[in-house]
Short mmCIF file of C-alpha atoms in Angstrom, two decimals:
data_model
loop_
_atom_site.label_atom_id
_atom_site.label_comp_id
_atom_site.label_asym_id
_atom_site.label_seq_id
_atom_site.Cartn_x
_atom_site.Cartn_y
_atom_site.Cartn_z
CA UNK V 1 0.00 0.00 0.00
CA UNK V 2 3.19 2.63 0.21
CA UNK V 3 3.66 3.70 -3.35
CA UNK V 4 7.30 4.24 -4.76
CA UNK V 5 8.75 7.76 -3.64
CA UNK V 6 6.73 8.49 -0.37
CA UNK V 7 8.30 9.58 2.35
CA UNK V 8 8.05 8.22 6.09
CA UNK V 9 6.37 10.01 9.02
CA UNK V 10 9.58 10.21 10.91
CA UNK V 11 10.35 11.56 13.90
CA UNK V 12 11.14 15.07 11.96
CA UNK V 13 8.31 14.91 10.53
CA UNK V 14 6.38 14.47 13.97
CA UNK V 15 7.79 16.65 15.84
CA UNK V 16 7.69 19.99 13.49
CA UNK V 17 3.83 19.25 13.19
CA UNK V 18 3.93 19.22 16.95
CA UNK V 19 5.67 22.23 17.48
CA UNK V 20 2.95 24.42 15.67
CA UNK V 21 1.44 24.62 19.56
CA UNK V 22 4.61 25.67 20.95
CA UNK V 23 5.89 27.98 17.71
CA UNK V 24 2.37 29.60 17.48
CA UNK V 25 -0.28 29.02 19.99
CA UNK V 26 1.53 29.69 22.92
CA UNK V 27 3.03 32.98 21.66
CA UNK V 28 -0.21 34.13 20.07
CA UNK V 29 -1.66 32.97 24.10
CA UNK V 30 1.18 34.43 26.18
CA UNK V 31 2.07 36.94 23.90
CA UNK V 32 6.13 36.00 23.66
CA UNK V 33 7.89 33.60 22.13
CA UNK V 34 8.29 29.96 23.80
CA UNK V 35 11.16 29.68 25.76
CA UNK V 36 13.99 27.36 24.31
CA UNK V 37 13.92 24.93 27.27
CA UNK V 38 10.44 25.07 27.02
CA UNK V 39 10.31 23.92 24.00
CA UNK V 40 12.96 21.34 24.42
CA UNK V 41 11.06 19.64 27.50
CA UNK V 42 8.13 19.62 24.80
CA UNK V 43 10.12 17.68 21.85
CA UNK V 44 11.73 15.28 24.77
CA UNK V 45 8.24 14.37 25.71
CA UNK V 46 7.26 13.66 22.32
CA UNK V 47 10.15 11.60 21.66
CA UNK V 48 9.28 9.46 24.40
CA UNK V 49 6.40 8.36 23.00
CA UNK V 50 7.13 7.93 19.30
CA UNK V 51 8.46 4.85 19.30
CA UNK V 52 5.42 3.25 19.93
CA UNK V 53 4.03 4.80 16.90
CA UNK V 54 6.72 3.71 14.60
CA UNK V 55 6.29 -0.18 16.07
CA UNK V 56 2.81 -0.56 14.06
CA UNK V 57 3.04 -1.81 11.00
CA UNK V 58 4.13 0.56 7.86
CA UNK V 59 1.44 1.75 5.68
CA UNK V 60 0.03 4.58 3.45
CA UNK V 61 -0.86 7.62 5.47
CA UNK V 62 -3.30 10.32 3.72
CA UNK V 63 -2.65 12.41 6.80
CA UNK V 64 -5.80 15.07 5.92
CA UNK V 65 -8.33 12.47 5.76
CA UNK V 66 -11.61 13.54 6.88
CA UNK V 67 -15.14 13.77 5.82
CA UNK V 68 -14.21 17.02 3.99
CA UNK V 69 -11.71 15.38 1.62
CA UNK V 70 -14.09 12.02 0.67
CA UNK V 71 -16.83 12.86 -1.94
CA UNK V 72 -19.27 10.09 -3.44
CA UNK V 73 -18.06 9.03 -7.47
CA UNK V 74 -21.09 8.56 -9.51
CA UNK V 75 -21.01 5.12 -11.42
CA UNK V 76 -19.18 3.35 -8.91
CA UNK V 77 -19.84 0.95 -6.01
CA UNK V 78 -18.42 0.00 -2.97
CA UNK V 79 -15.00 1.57 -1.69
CA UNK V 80 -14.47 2.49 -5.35
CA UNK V 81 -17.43 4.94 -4.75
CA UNK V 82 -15.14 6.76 -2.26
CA UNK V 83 -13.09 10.13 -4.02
CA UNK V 84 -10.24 11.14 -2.15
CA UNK V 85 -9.21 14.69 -2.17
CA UNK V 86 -6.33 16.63 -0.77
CA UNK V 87 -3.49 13.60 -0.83
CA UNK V 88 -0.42 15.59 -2.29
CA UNK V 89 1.24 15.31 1.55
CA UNK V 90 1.09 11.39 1.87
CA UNK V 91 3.80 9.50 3.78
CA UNK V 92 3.97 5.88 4.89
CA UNK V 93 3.89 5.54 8.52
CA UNK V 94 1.39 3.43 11.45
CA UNK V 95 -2.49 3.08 9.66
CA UNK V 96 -4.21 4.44 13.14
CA UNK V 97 -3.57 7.99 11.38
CA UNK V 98 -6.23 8.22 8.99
CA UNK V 99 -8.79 6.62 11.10
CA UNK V 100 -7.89 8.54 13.92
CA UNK V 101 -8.40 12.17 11.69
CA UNK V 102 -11.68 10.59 10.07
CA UNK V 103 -13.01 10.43 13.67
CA UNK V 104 -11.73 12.70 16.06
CA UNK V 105 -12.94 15.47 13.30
CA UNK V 106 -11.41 18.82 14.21
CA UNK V 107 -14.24 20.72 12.51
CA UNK V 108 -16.97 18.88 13.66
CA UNK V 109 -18.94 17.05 17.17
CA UNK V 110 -18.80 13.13 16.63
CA UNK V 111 -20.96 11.24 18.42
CA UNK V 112 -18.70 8.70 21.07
CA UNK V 113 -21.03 5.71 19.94
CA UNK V 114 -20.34 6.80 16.14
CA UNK V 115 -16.05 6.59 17.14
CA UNK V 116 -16.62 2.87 18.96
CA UNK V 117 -18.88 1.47 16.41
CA UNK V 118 -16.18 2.13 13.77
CA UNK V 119 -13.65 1.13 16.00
CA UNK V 120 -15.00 -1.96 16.28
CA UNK V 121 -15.58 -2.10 12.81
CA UNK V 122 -12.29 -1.60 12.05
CA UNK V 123 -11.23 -4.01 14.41
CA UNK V 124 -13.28 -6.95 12.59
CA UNK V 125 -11.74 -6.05 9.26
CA UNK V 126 -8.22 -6.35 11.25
CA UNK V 127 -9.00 -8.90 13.48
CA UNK V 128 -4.94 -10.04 13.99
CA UNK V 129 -3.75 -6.67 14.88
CA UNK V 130 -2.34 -5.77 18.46
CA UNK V 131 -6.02 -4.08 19.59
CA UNK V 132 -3.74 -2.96 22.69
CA UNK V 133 -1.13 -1.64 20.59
CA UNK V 134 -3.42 0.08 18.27
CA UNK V 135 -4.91 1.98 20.64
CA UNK V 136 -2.08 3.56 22.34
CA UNK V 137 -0.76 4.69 19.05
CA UNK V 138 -4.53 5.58 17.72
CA UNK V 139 -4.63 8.05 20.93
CA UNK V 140 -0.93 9.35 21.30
CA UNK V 141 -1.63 10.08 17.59
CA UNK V 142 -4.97 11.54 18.17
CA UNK V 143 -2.84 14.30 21.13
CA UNK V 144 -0.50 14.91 18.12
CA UNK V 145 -2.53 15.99 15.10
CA UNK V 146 -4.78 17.99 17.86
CA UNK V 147 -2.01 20.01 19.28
CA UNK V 148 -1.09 20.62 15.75
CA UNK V 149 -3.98 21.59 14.36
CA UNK V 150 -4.43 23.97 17.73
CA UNK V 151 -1.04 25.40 16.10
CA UNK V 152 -2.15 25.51 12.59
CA UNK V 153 -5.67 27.27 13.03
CA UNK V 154 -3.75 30.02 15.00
CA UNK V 155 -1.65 30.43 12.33
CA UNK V 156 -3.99 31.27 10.12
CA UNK V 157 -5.24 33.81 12.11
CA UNK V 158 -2.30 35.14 13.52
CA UNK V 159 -0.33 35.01 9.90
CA UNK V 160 -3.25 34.89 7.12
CA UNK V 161 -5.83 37.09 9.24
CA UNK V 162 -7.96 34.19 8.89
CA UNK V 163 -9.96 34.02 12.04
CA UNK V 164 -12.59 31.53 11.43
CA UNK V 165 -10.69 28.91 12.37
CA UNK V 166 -9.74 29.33 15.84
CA UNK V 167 -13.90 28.72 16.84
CA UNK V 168 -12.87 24.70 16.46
CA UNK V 169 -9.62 25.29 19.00
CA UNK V 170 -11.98 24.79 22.08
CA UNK V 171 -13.63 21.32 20.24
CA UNK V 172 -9.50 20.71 19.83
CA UNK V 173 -8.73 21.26 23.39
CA UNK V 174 -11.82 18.92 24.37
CA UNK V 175 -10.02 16.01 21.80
CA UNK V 176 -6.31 16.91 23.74
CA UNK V 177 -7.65 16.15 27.09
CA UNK V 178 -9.67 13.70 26.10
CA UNK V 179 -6.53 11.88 24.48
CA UNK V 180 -4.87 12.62 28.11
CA UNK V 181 -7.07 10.20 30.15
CA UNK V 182 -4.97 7.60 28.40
CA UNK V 183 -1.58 6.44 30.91
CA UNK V 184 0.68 6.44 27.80
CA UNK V 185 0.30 10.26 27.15
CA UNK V 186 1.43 10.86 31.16
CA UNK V 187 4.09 12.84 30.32
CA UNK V 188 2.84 15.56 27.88
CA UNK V 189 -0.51 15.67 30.44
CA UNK V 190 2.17 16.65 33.29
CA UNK V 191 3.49 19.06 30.69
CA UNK V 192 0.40 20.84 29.23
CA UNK V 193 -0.57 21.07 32.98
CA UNK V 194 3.04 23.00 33.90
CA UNK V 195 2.70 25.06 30.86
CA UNK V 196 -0.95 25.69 29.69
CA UNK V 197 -2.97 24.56 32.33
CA UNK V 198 -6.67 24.05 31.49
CA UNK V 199 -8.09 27.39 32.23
CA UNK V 200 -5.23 28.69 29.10
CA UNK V 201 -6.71 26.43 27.16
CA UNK V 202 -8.74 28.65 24.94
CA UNK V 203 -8.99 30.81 21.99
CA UNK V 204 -5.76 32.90 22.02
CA UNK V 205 -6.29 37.00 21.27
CA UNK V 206 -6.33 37.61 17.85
CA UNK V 207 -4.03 40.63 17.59
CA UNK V 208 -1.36 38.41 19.16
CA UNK V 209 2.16 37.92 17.62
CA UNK V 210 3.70 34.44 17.00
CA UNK V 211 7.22 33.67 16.54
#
């Protein structure tokens, strides 16, 4: 399923998506740029946690897949009936991405018993994978792409003066901590609590620099 040419979702890659919260949210929230140690305790966190992610088994990663970028082709059936749009950043890296950003929508309320129905669905077309396993990289990647989208929609606002964005961070925030409850993500809960402690966790100003 990895086509020639695509690259992996390393480590790099990982961790400068993650660091959209610390390189633009938290300046555009505390109104000066993230100190370097800061910053550093952030990525070591992270790193912590990654391998775990790279353990599951290698496969083609959309990485924007949501409802927004499927449409319905006419005069097909089946999964062939499913468009794809938006694919030109694919990399290879654990499957739990794409179903992870398909339901923990960051522009949209899904229903919990929506998320476990398709998680079980998912698990009966997988039936020999590490459910366990699966999980804890399903939900340590859930914290990721959250935290970076929390850095991305600020960015828009804060760079594009595009502030429509930053009325999904609080739905965002609501995913992080939700992705918290889990004991693997320990570490960057004792972290966001040091550094943006739940009553920061809201829509930074909008006339806010970022770094």
């Amino acid at each position: 399923a990895i086509p020639d040419g695509i690259a992996p979702y390393d480590d790099e890659r990982l961790l400068e998506e993650a660091y959209l919260l610390t390189d633009w949210y938290m300046p555009a929230l505390f109104g000066e740029p993230t100190p370097d140690g800061v910053r550093r305790s952030y990525r070591d966190v992270w790193l912590s946690v990654f391998p775990m992610v790279h353990a599951q088994p290698p496969t083609l990663v959309l990485r924007d897949y949501h409802v927004n970028n499927l449409m319905r082709v006419a005069g097909y059936d089946g999964i062939k009936a499913c468009g794809l749009l938006d694919f030109q950043d694919a990399l290879w890296g654990p499957g739990a991405y794409d179903l992870m950003s398909l339901l923990e929508d960051s522009r949209r309320e899904i229903e919990m018993n929506l998320i476990s129905g398709m998680l079980e669905r998912y698990h009966e077309a997988f039936p020999d994978i590490d459910w366990n396993s699966f999980i804890d990289v399903f939900t340590i990647l859930g914290a990721q792409r959250h935290a970076k989208v929390i850095g991305i929609f600020t960015r828009l606002n804060v760079r594009d003066a595009k502030p429509g964005y930053l009325t999904h961070i609080p739905r965002l925030w609501r995913l992080v901590e939700r992705s918290l409850e889990h004991p693997r993500l320990a570490g960057l809960s004792q972290w966001l609590d040091e550094h943006i402690g739940p009553e920061m966790r809201r829509i930074p100003p909008c006339q806010a620099a970022a770094k």
